[in-house]
XYZ file of N, CA and C in Angstrom:
801
model
N 59.150 51.215 123.516
C 58.280 51.791 124.545
C 56.908 51.121 124.466
N 56.442 50.515 125.587
C 55.150 49.852 125.572
C 54.006 50.849 125.757
N 52.791 50.307 125.717
C 51.617 51.181 125.761
C 51.564 51.992 127.045
N 51.844 51.338 128.193
C 51.772 52.054 129.470
C 52.802 53.182 129.522
N 53.983 52.934 128.925
C 54.996 53.997 128.872
C 54.507 55.152 128.019
N 53.846 54.815 126.896
C 53.291 55.860 126.037
C 52.256 56.696 126.781
N 51.407 55.992 127.538
C 50.379 56.690 128.308
C 51.020 57.637 129.311
N 52.046 57.153 130.000
C 52.710 57.997 130.990
C 53.377 59.191 130.323
N 53.948 58.966 129.136
C 54.587 60.064 128.413
C 53.559 61.133 128.047
N 52.387 60.680 127.571
C 51.331 61.632 127.228
C 50.904 62.409 128.469
N 50.726 61.694 129.580
C 50.336 62.366 130.823
C 51.385 63.406 131.224
N 52.653 63.022 131.093
C 53.730 63.949 131.456
C 53.721 65.187 130.566
N 53.498 64.978 129.265
C 53.451 66.105 128.324
C 52.294 67.030 128.666
N 51.134 66.450 128.906
C 49.959 67.263 129.240
C 50.189 68.048 130.536
N 50.756 67.350 131.528
C 51.000 68.005 132.815
C 52.000 69.142 132.666
N 53.079 68.896 131.927
C 54.088 69.930 131.709
C 53.502 71.106 130.945
N 52.720 70.810 129.916
C 52.091 71.879 129.132
C 51.171 72.724 129.993
N 50.373 72.034 130.813
C 49.426 72.746 131.662
C 50.149 73.685 132.618
N 51.193 73.184 133.264
C 51.934 74.022 134.203
C 52.570 75.208 133.486
N 53.120 74.957 132.301
C 53.731 76.040 131.529
C 52.689 77.075 131.133
N 51.526 76.598 130.711
C 50.440 77.508 130.308
C 50.034 78.404 131.471
N 49.907 77.791 132.627
C 49.487 78.564 133.799
C 50.539 79.589 134.193
N 51.777 79.171 134.271
C 52.828 80.043 134.782
C 53.214 81.136 133.802
N 53.051 80.895 132.510
C 53.422 81.894 131.512
C 52.243 82.730 131.051
N 51.090 82.435 131.579
C 49.905 83.187 131.165
C 50.012 84.633 131.625
N 49.428 85.522 130.844
C 49.548 86.947 131.146
C 48.563 87.329 132.246
N 48.852 86.934 133.467
C 47.999 87.223 134.612
C 48.857 87.766 135.746
N 48.208 88.448 136.668
C 48.908 88.960 137.832
C 49.300 87.793 138.740
N 50.332 88.024 139.562
C 50.847 86.971 140.427
C 49.771 86.434 141.372
N 48.916 87.320 141.848
C 47.859 86.884 142.768
C 46.913 85.905 142.103
N 46.588 86.146 140.847
C 45.676 85.263 140.134
C 46.324 83.905 139.912
N 47.608 83.915 139.564
C 48.330 82.661 139.363
C 48.368 81.856 140.659
N 48.565 82.538 141.785
C 48.623 81.829 143.058
C 47.302 81.147 143.363
N 46.204 81.776 142.947
C 44.894 81.154 143.149
C 44.742 79.948 142.233
N 45.183 80.092 140.985
C 45.179 78.940 140.083
C 45.914 77.762 140.739
N 47.123 78.049 141.201
C 47.947 77.000 141.784
C 47.285 76.401 143.012
N 46.700 77.255 143.828
C 46.065 76.789 145.057
C 44.900 75.858 144.741
N 44.033 76.272 143.822
C 42.866 75.464 143.490
C 43.253 74.234 142.675
N 44.239 74.409 141.802
C 44.616 73.314 140.900
C 45.398 72.231 141.637
N 46.392 72.656 142.421
C 47.296 71.692 143.051
C 46.735 71.157 144.369
N 46.189 72.057 145.195
C 45.772 71.647 146.535
C 44.401 70.987 146.554
N 43.463 71.521 145.797
C 42.095 71.011 145.854
C 41.775 70.006 144.748
N 42.522 70.070 143.649
C 42.404 69.079 142.573
C 41.041 69.060 141.894
N 40.264 70.113 142.043
C 38.937 70.049 141.435
C 39.004 70.191 139.924
N 40.086 70.762 139.409
C 40.252 70.803 137.956
C 40.838 69.479 137.452
N 41.784 68.936 138.199
C 42.464 67.717 137.770
C 41.459 66.594 137.520
N 40.495 66.429 138.401
C 39.530 65.338 138.261
C 38.783 65.428 136.941
N 38.335 66.620 136.582
C 37.589 66.780 135.335
C 38.481 66.552 134.120
N 39.727 67.032 134.209
C 40.657 66.825 133.099
C 40.946 65.335 132.920
N 41.144 64.628 134.018
C 41.436 63.205 133.925
C 40.236 62.415 133.407
N 39.025 62.900 133.660
C 37.848 62.243 133.081
C 37.918 62.281 131.558
N 38.268 63.454 131.030
C 38.420 63.580 129.578
C 39.557 62.681 129.093
N 40.671 62.728 129.811
C 41.847 61.946 129.428
C 41.519 60.447 129.396
N 40.812 59.972 130.412
C 40.510 58.543 130.507
C 39.651 58.065 129.340
N 38.759 58.929 128.864
C 37.932 58.576 127.704
C 38.810 58.316 126.485
N 39.817 59.161 126.302
C 40.717 58.999 125.155
C 41.607 57.768 125.326
N 42.053 57.515 126.531
C 42.894 56.343 126.780
C 42.108 55.061 126.516
N 40.859 55.024 126.951
C 40.018 53.855 126.721
C 39.850 53.593 125.225
N 39.639 54.664 124.468
C 39.495 54.521 123.018
C 40.782 53.985 122.394
N 41.926 54.474 122.853
C 43.212 54.001 122.330
C 43.415 52.521 122.624
N 43.055 52.109 123.808
C 43.223 50.700 124.177
C 42.394 49.792 123.272
N 41.171 50.219 122.982
C 40.305 49.423 122.113
C 40.891 49.317 120.707
N 41.449 50.431 120.219
C 42.040 50.440 118.880
C 43.264 49.535 118.828
N 44.103 49.587 119.871
C 45.332 48.798 119.890
C 45.051 47.294 119.943
N 43.904 46.921 120.451
C 43.561 45.504 120.531
C 43.318 44.894 119.155
N 42.890 45.728 118.232
C 42.487 45.197 116.919
C 43.372 45.691 115.780
N 44.350 46.535 116.059
C 45.145 47.110 114.977
C 46.598 47.227 115.419
N 47.498 46.593 114.660
C 48.919 46.641 114.992
C 49.716 47.494 114.020
N 49.042 48.304 113.224
C 49.697 49.180 112.254
C 50.277 50.385 112.998
N 51.617 50.403 113.168
C 52.249 51.451 113.976
C 52.015 52.846 113.414
N 52.059 52.963 112.064
C 51.823 54.279 111.461
C 50.413 54.772 111.774
N 49.474 53.845 111.669
C 48.093 54.232 111.954
C 47.919 54.555 113.433
N 48.602 53.801 114.283
C 48.529 54.061 115.719
C 49.092 55.442 116.038
N 50.229 55.784 115.393
C 50.812 57.116 115.610
C 49.836 58.208 115.193
N 49.179 57.983 114.061
C 48.206 58.973 113.585
C 47.050 59.108 114.573
N 46.610 57.961 115.104
C 45.510 57.978 116.079
C 45.933 58.734 117.338
N 47.192 58.520 117.766
C 47.701 59.251 118.928
C 47.592 60.758 118.700
N 48.045 61.188 117.524
C 48.019 62.625 117.217
C 46.589 63.146 117.189
N 45.714 62.384 116.518
C 44.308 62.799 116.424
C 43.679 62.879 117.812
N 43.942 61.863 118.612
C 43.387 61.847 119.962
C 43.953 62.987 120.815
N 45.240 63.252 120.636
C 45.857 64.343 121.397
C 45.212 65.676 121.044
N 44.987 65.883 119.749
C 44.345 67.130 119.317
C 42.931 67.255 119.886
N 42.197 66.146 119.864
C 40.844 66.168 120.413
C 40.876 66.437 121.916
N 41.859 65.827 122.571
C 41.992 66.043 124.013
C 42.251 67.510 124.310
N 43.198 68.093 123.582
C 43.526 69.499 123.821
C 42.332 70.407 123.544
N 41.569 70.096 122.503
C 40.395 70.917 122.195
C 39.392 70.862 123.338
N 39.140 69.660 123.852
C 38.210 69.525 124.972
C 38.788 70.150 126.239
N 40.079 69.945 126.426
C 40.720 70.489 127.616
C 40.683 72.012 127.626
N 40.969 72.631 126.481
C 40.976 74.091 126.418
C 39.592 74.664 126.705
N 38.558 73.995 126.212
C 37.195 74.435 126.519
C 36.941 74.358 128.014
N 37.328 73.239 128.605
C 37.165 73.065 130.045
C 37.960 74.109 130.819
N 39.201 74.308 130.395
C 40.070 75.234 131.116
C 39.556 76.665 131.026
N 39.060 77.061 129.856
C 38.531 78.416 129.712
C 37.312 78.625 130.602
N 36.496 77.586 130.748
C 35.355 77.697 131.652
C 35.820 77.900 133.084
N 36.806 77.114 133.500
C 37.342 77.271 134.844
C 38.058 78.609 135.007
N 38.688 79.038 133.950
C 39.410 80.315 133.975
C 38.450 81.460 134.305
N 37.271 81.443 133.707
C 36.279 82.470 133.987
C 35.790 82.373 135.426
N 35.590 81.148 135.898
C 35.157 80.952 137.284
C 36.214 81.464 138.248
N 37.473 81.123 137.974
C 38.562 81.534 138.854
C 38.739 83.044 138.847
N 38.648 83.640 137.670
C 38.774 85.095 137.577
C 37.674 85.774 138.395
N 36.479 85.223 138.312
C 35.368 85.808 139.064
C 35.607 85.661 140.557
N 36.113 84.495 140.977
C 36.390 84.282 142.391
C 37.434 85.261 142.903
N 38.380 85.608 142.051
C 39.470 86.482 142.465
C 39.077 87.949 142.404
N 38.333 88.364 141.387
C 38.145 89.790 141.113
C 36.761 90.343 141.458
N 35.796 89.485 141.763
C 34.431 89.941 142.010
C 34.069 89.767 143.478
N 33.504 90.814 144.082
C 33.008 90.715 145.444
C 31.772 89.815 145.445
N 31.761 88.747 146.233
C 30.671 87.772 146.151
C 29.312 88.313 146.583
N 29.281 89.300 147.463
C 28.004 89.827 147.945
C 27.390 90.814 146.966
N 28.151 91.817 146.576
C 27.604 92.917 145.772
C 27.774 92.710 144.276
N 28.623 91.757 143.880
C 28.953 91.501 142.480
C 29.681 92.676 141.830
N 30.160 93.603 142.633
C 31.042 94.657 142.126
C 32.465 94.104 142.089
N 33.358 94.786 141.377
C 34.764 94.395 141.420
C 35.310 94.620 142.827
N 36.380 93.896 143.174
C 36.965 94.043 144.500
C 38.304 94.774 144.441
N 38.992 94.843 145.574
C 40.238 95.612 145.666
C 41.340 95.026 144.788
N 41.380 93.711 144.653
C 42.403 93.096 143.807
C 42.227 93.521 142.362
N 40.989 93.571 141.911
C 40.709 94.031 140.551
C 41.084 95.494 140.386
N 40.876 96.279 141.435
C 41.259 97.695 141.384
C 42.761 97.825 141.190
N 43.526 97.006 141.900
C 44.985 97.040 141.757
C 45.410 96.699 140.338
N 44.667 95.832 139.692
C 45.026 95.368 138.355
C 44.426 96.257 137.272
N 43.103 96.200 137.133
C 42.422 96.921 136.052
C 42.426 98.424 136.296
N 42.168 98.831 137.540
C 42.126 100.258 137.852
C 43.428 100.968 137.520
N 44.526 100.309 137.808
C 45.838 100.882 137.505
C 46.006 101.077 135.999
N 45.545 100.117 135.222
C 45.647 100.216 133.765
C 44.771 101.342 133.226
N 43.571 101.491 133.783
C 42.672 102.571 133.362
C 43.303 103.924 133.662
N 43.882 104.056 134.851
C 44.533 105.312 135.228
C 45.686 105.629 134.284
N 46.562 104.654 134.058
C 47.729 104.882 133.203
C 47.327 105.208 131.768
N 46.290 104.552 131.279
C 45.802 104.835 129.925
C 45.286 106.269 129.839
N 44.491 106.684 130.809
C 43.934 108.042 130.809
C 45.037 109.080 130.947
N 46.025 108.787 131.778
C 47.142 109.706 131.975
C 47.938 109.862 130.685
N 48.227 108.753 130.034
C 49.007 108.772 128.798
C 48.281 109.515 127.688
N 46.965 109.327 127.597
C 46.185 109.914 126.507
C 45.530 111.239 126.877
N 45.818 111.702 128.108
C 45.247 112.971 128.590
C 43.721 112.990 128.448
N 43.107 111.866 128.783
C 41.643 111.761 128.718
C 41.050 111.907 130.119
N 39.828 112.370 130.170
C 39.175 112.638 131.454
C 38.932 111.341 132.225
N 39.162 111.415 133.517
C 38.888 110.287 134.409
C 38.507 110.845 135.766
N 37.389 110.396 136.282
C 36.923 110.840 137.590
C 36.922 109.648 138.540
N 37.490 109.843 139.706
C 37.467 108.822 140.749
C 36.470 109.262 141.818
N 35.499 108.429 142.082
C 34.438 108.748 143.043
C 34.486 107.746 144.193
N 34.545 108.266 145.410
C 34.458 107.426 146.592
C 33.147 107.744 147.292
N 32.378 106.725 147.609
C 31.137 106.974 148.346
C 31.037 106.028 149.530
N 30.533 106.569 150.619
C 30.398 105.819 151.857
C 28.952 105.934 152.330
N 28.311 104.803 152.596
C 26.917 104.822 153.031
C 26.810 105.462 154.413
N 25.863 106.362 154.563
C 25.686 107.072 155.829
C 24.978 106.178 156.849
N 25.481 106.221 158.080
C 24.834 105.528 159.212
C 24.652 104.026 158.969
N 25.575 103.441 158.245
C 25.429 102.021 157.919
C 25.597 101.137 159.155
N 26.473 101.530 160.056
C 26.660 100.751 161.294
C 25.349 100.679 162.080
N 24.628 101.793 162.107
C 23.343 101.809 162.811
C 22.356 100.832 162.161
N 22.362 100.779 160.829
C 21.472 99.845 160.123
C 21.811 98.407 160.498
N 23.098 98.085 160.512
C 23.520 96.735 160.890
C 23.130 96.412 162.328
N 23.373 97.360 163.223
C 23.107 97.124 164.648
C 21.612 97.052 164.946
N 20.840 97.930 164.314
C 19.412 98.027 164.636
C 18.551 97.025 163.875
N 18.948 96.709 162.646
C 18.096 95.866 161.799
C 18.709 94.503 161.485
N 19.975 94.343 161.810
C 20.635 93.064 161.573
C 21.478 93.060 160.306
N 22.437 92.152 160.264
C 23.376 92.110 159.140
C 22.720 91.633 157.847
N 21.656 90.851 157.951
C 20.955 90.434 156.731
C 20.368 91.642 156.006
N 19.792 92.567 156.772
C 19.267 93.797 156.175
C 20.421 94.640 155.642
N 21.514 94.695 156.409
C 22.693 95.426 155.945
C 23.209 94.892 154.626
N 23.224 93.564 154.486
C 23.657 92.953 153.228
C 22.721 93.331 152.086
N 21.424 93.353 152.363
C 20.457 93.739 151.333
C 20.670 95.181 150.884
N 21.033 96.034 151.837
C 21.344 97.427 151.490
C 22.525 97.472 150.529
N 23.595 96.761 150.857
C 24.794 96.758 150.013
C 24.491 96.207 148.621
N 23.723 95.137 148.563
C 23.371 94.531 147.275
C 22.576 95.505 146.422
N 21.590 96.165 147.027
C 20.740 97.091 146.277
C 21.486 98.354 145.867
N 22.380 98.836 146.720
C 23.197 99.995 146.359
C 24.061 99.658 145.153
N 24.686 98.483 145.176
C 25.523 98.062 144.055
C 24.712 97.975 142.767
N 23.503 97.458 142.847
C 22.644 97.356 141.660
C 22.331 98.737 141.086
N 22.007 99.690 141.963
C 21.702 101.050 141.508
C 22.921 101.678 140.842
N 24.080 101.513 141.460
C 25.303 102.107 140.916
C 25.634 101.510 139.552
N 25.565 100.185 139.451
C 25.882 99.526 138.177
C 24.883 99.898 137.084
N 23.649 100.077 137.479
C 22.612 100.422 136.511
C 22.825 101.810 135.924
N 23.417 102.708 136.694
C 23.532 104.106 136.277
C 24.855 104.464 135.611
N 25.899 103.673 135.838
C 27.168 103.990 135.187
C 27.206 103.348 133.807
N 28.145 103.805 132.975
C 28.263 103.287 131.616
C 29.088 102.004 131.600
N 29.012 101.301 130.485
C 29.727 100.034 130.357
C 31.241 100.226 130.457
N 31.732 101.379 130.065
C 33.174 101.629 130.093
C 33.662 102.050 131.469
N 32.734 102.277 132.412
C 33.093 102.676 133.769
C 33.273 101.438 134.651
N 33.838 101.642 135.839
C 34.136 100.520 136.726
C 33.639 100.807 138.140
N 32.967 99.807 138.715
C 32.472 99.907 140.088
C 33.204 98.897 140.962
N 33.716 99.374 142.094
C 34.438 98.520 143.031
C 33.818 98.619 144.424
N 33.777 97.496 145.110
C 33.501 97.558 146.545
C 34.846 97.750 147.227
N 35.042 98.942 147.780
C 36.356 99.310 148.292
C 36.569 98.812 149.720
N 35.526 98.794 150.501
C 35.594 98.340 151.888
C 34.192 98.067 152.364
N 33.993 97.785 153.644
C 32.687 97.450 154.190
C 31.501 98.081 153.504
N 31.302 99.393 153.738
C 30.182 100.109 153.116
C 30.669 101.177 152.149
N 31.902 101.044 151.707
C 32.492 102.005 150.770
C 32.535 101.426 149.354
N 32.177 102.252 148.395
C 32.278 101.892 146.982
C 33.139 102.925 146.268
N 33.846 102.477 145.252
C 34.674 103.364 144.439
C 34.249 103.201 142.983
N 34.117 104.319 142.288
C 33.732 104.290 140.876
C 34.779 105.035 140.056
N 35.209 104.443 138.965
C 36.053 105.124 137.990
C 35.179 105.474 136.792
N 34.965 106.774 136.588
C 34.133 107.264 135.489
C 35.036 107.811 134.394
N 34.924 107.275 133.214
C 35.800 107.684 132.111
C 35.125 108.754 131.259
N 35.961 109.636 130.719
C 35.505 110.676 129.776
C 34.419 111.565 130.386
N 34.663 112.033 131.599
C 33.728 112.942 132.260
C 34.529 113.914 133.131
N 34.128 115.188 133.134
C 34.830 116.182 133.946
C 33.964 116.610 135.129
N 34.490 117.540 135.923
C 33.771 117.985 137.120
C 32.382 118.536 136.784
N 32.324 119.403 135.774
C 31.053 120.058 135.449
C 29.982 119.045 135.048
N 30.394 118.028 134.301
C 29.448 116.992 133.890
C 29.123 116.046 135.043
N 30.067 115.912 135.954
C 29.916 114.929 137.026
C 28.924 115.352 138.099
N 28.827 116.654 138.370
C 27.989 117.077 139.493
C 26.526 116.668 139.320
N 25.873 116.982 138.185
C 24.474 116.545 138.044
C 24.330 115.025 138.029
N 25.319 114.339 137.450
C 25.263 112.881 137.402
C 25.347 112.290 138.805
N 26.303 112.758 139.608
C 26.476 112.217 140.955
C 25.322 112.610 141.872
N 24.783 113.792 141.660
C 23.623 114.216 142.451
C 22.428 113.304 142.174
N 22.223 112.987 140.905
C 21.135 112.074 140.536
C 21.383 110.682 141.113
N 22.643 110.251 141.058
C 23.001 108.940 141.594
C 22.729 108.893 143.096
N 23.117 109.949 143.773
C 22.891 110.058 145.221
C 21.396 109.997 145.539
N 20.602 110.703 144.765
C 19.153 110.732 145.000
C 18.494 109.392 144.677
N 19.051 108.679 143.702
C 18.496 107.364 143.351
C 18.655 106.353 144.483
N 19.705 106.514 145.280
C 19.907 105.605 146.408
C 18.773 105.725 147.418
N 18.206 106.901 147.531
C 17.109 107.120 148.487
C 15.839 106.378 148.076
N 15.771 105.966 146.823
C 14.574 105.274 146.332
C 14.592 103.776 146.639
N 15.701 103.299 147.177
C 15.803 101.875 147.501
C 14.780 101.510 148.577
N 14.028 100.454 148.314
C 13.031 99.972 149.263
C 13.420 98.570 149.724
N 13.573 98.418 151.033
C 13.902 97.118 151.607
C 12.907 96.812 152.719
N 12.321 95.645 152.648
C 11.334 95.250 153.649
C 11.948 95.280 155.045
N 11.226 95.802 155.993
C 11.627 95.911 157.405
C 12.566 97.079 157.667
N 12.966 97.802 156.618
C 13.837 98.968 156.810
C 13.037 100.227 156.509
N 12.848 101.051 157.529
C 12.033 102.254 157.366
C 12.875 103.519 157.243
N 14.114 103.369 156.838
C 15.014 104.510 156.670
C 15.445 104.632 155.214
N 15.675 105.858 154.778
C 16.203 106.082 153.437
C 17.706 105.813 153.422
N 18.157 105.283 152.314
C 19.585 105.025 152.139
C 20.238 106.278 151.568
N 21.210 106.802 152.276
C 21.954 107.963 151.776
C 23.445 107.649 151.794
N 24.192 108.450 151.059
C 25.640 108.247 150.986
C 26.344 109.578 150.817
N 27.570 109.629 151.300
C 28.429 110.800 151.118
C 29.399 110.512 149.982
N 29.471 111.439 149.026
C 30.284 111.266 147.824
C 31.470 112.219 147.836
N 32.639 111.692 147.474
C 33.808 112.524 147.228
C 34.376 112.182 145.866
N 34.799 113.195 145.106
C 35.275 112.932 143.741
C 36.494 113.779 143.420
N 37.321 113.238 142.547
C 38.503 113.962 142.085
C 38.702 113.708 140.595
N 39.285 114.686 139.913
C 39.491 114.609 138.468
C 40.973 114.450 138.151
N 41.274 113.528 137.252
C 42.663 113.308 136.846
C 43.256 114.552 136.203
N 42.533 115.165 135.276
C 43.082 116.290 134.520
C 43.113 117.585 135.326
N 42.207 117.746 136.276
C 42.138 119.001 137.020
C 42.904 118.969 138.340
N 43.013 117.800 138.957
C 43.707 117.709 140.248
C 45.112 117.140 140.125
N 45.422 116.550 138.978
C 46.776 116.077 138.649
C 47.386 115.101 139.665
N 46.676 114.070 140.061
C 47.310 113.054 140.908
C 48.372 112.314 140.106
N 49.424 111.888 140.771
C 50.529 111.241 140.058
C 50.355 109.725 139.972
N 49.388 109.189 140.704
C 49.152 107.746 140.685
C 47.690 107.471 141.009
N 47.266 106.253 140.739
C 45.898 105.869 141.068
C 45.656 106.010 142.560
N 46.648 105.660 143.361
C 46.444 105.662 144.812
C 46.411 107.074 145.378
N 47.108 107.988 144.741
C 46.967 109.384 145.138
C 45.586 109.895 144.738
N 45.100 109.461 143.596
C 43.762 109.846 143.150
C 42.700 109.325 144.118
N 42.859 108.089 144.547
C 41.928 107.519 145.525
C 41.992 108.299 146.834
N 43.189 108.683 147.234
C 43.359 109.468 148.464
C 42.626 110.798 148.356
N 42.715 111.453 147.196
C 42.009 112.724 146.983
C 40.495 112.521 147.106
N 39.986 111.484 146.444
C 38.545 111.212 146.487
C 38.101 110.880 147.906
N 38.934 110.146 148.619
C 38.628 109.775 149.998
C 38.584 111.009 150.897
N 39.512 111.928 150.676
C 39.543 113.176 151.450
C 38.270 113.984 151.220
N 37.852 114.073 149.964
C 36.623 114.805 149.636
C 35.401 114.116 150.234
N 35.409 112.795 150.234
C 34.277 112.053 150.791
C 34.158 112.290 152.293
N 35.290 112.304 152.992
C 35.251 112.542 154.437
C 34.802 113.964 154.761
N 35.104 114.886 153.867
C 34.602 116.252 154.044
C 33.077 116.256 153.958
N 32.536 115.533 152.995
C 31.077 115.418 152.873
C 30.484 114.747 154.103
N 31.183 113.761 154.614
C 30.704 113.018 155.778
C 30.694 113.898 157.030
N 31.699 114.745 157.162
C 31.828 115.566 158.371
C 30.881 116.760 158.377
N 30.447 117.186 157.212
C 29.573 118.365 157.161
C 28.118 117.954 157.355
N 27.444 117.577 156.306
C 26.021 117.258 156.462
C 25.650 115.864 155.973
N 26.615 115.109 155.457
C 26.353 113.803 154.844
C 25.403 113.979 153.654
N 25.114 112.892 152.964
C 24.179 112.912 151.837
C 24.472 114.071 150.884
N 25.745 114.194 150.508
C 26.119 115.286 149.607
C 27.309 114.880 148.758
N 27.601 115.708 147.756
C 28.731 115.487 146.854
C 29.756 116.583 147.080
N 31.003 116.202 147.312
C 32.094 117.163 147.494
C 33.196 116.839 146.496
N 33.712 117.879 145.823
C 34.825 117.718 144.895
C 36.131 118.103 145.575
N 37.190 117.393 145.228
C 38.490 117.658 145.835
C 38.979 119.059 145.498
N 38.660 119.565 144.319
C 39.123 120.891 143.921
C 38.604 121.976 144.861
N 37.452 121.738 145.485
C 36.859 122.737 146.373
C 37.506 122.753 147.747
N 38.408 121.819 147.993
C 39.093 121.765 149.284
C 40.433 122.466 149.244
N 40.864 122.869 148.055
C 42.192 123.472 147.915
C 42.191 124.900 148.420
């Protein structure tokens, strides 16, 4: 086997390994499809990987010009392969974080998105259900948001969403999860908290939204909150829990807005 054949063999091994790593990685199918889409169709990862690869190939060529010791050449191949993999894994992990963010993070508000809710939210629900631990699902919808968009423009509307997300993230704990559920809707999963503890917390959260100041906007930001408890309302799935919270939120919206409604009070 000549040098060019060896190079092609190495390329084939790396390519096969990469594909196997991607397809067998413990990720949801949607995330893998994004990997494949960006990796195969756009090639933005391939170019960087080949830059690293070419550096190693150039070094091998220089060594082969001055050294015909096959044992030493084999050792150099192994050493170079290990160095390549080390550099490649660093590169891949960096891209992995970028790709995960592209898939799971809402680009405007920096909250988690619906895909992340399907993945992580489901795991949080199942864990809480299995361990009989408290979990509160909160749905909130910004009041009169369409009017803000229509009267002040979408740029102001975007600023409202960004600032609301910042307030929500600032007030929840690290173990809690914030999602942008839809246009002006946010969903929060609060762990280890019950109804009695939740009311003062959500009331404070609601009032904090009114403190948001945005240039050119002379209206207070308010939201209608609906919440449901895993242990007290006994939903059988995350999506039933979301439905309960959504029902409570619409009750708040239909009455006076800018209020907190619990699903238990609708029974």
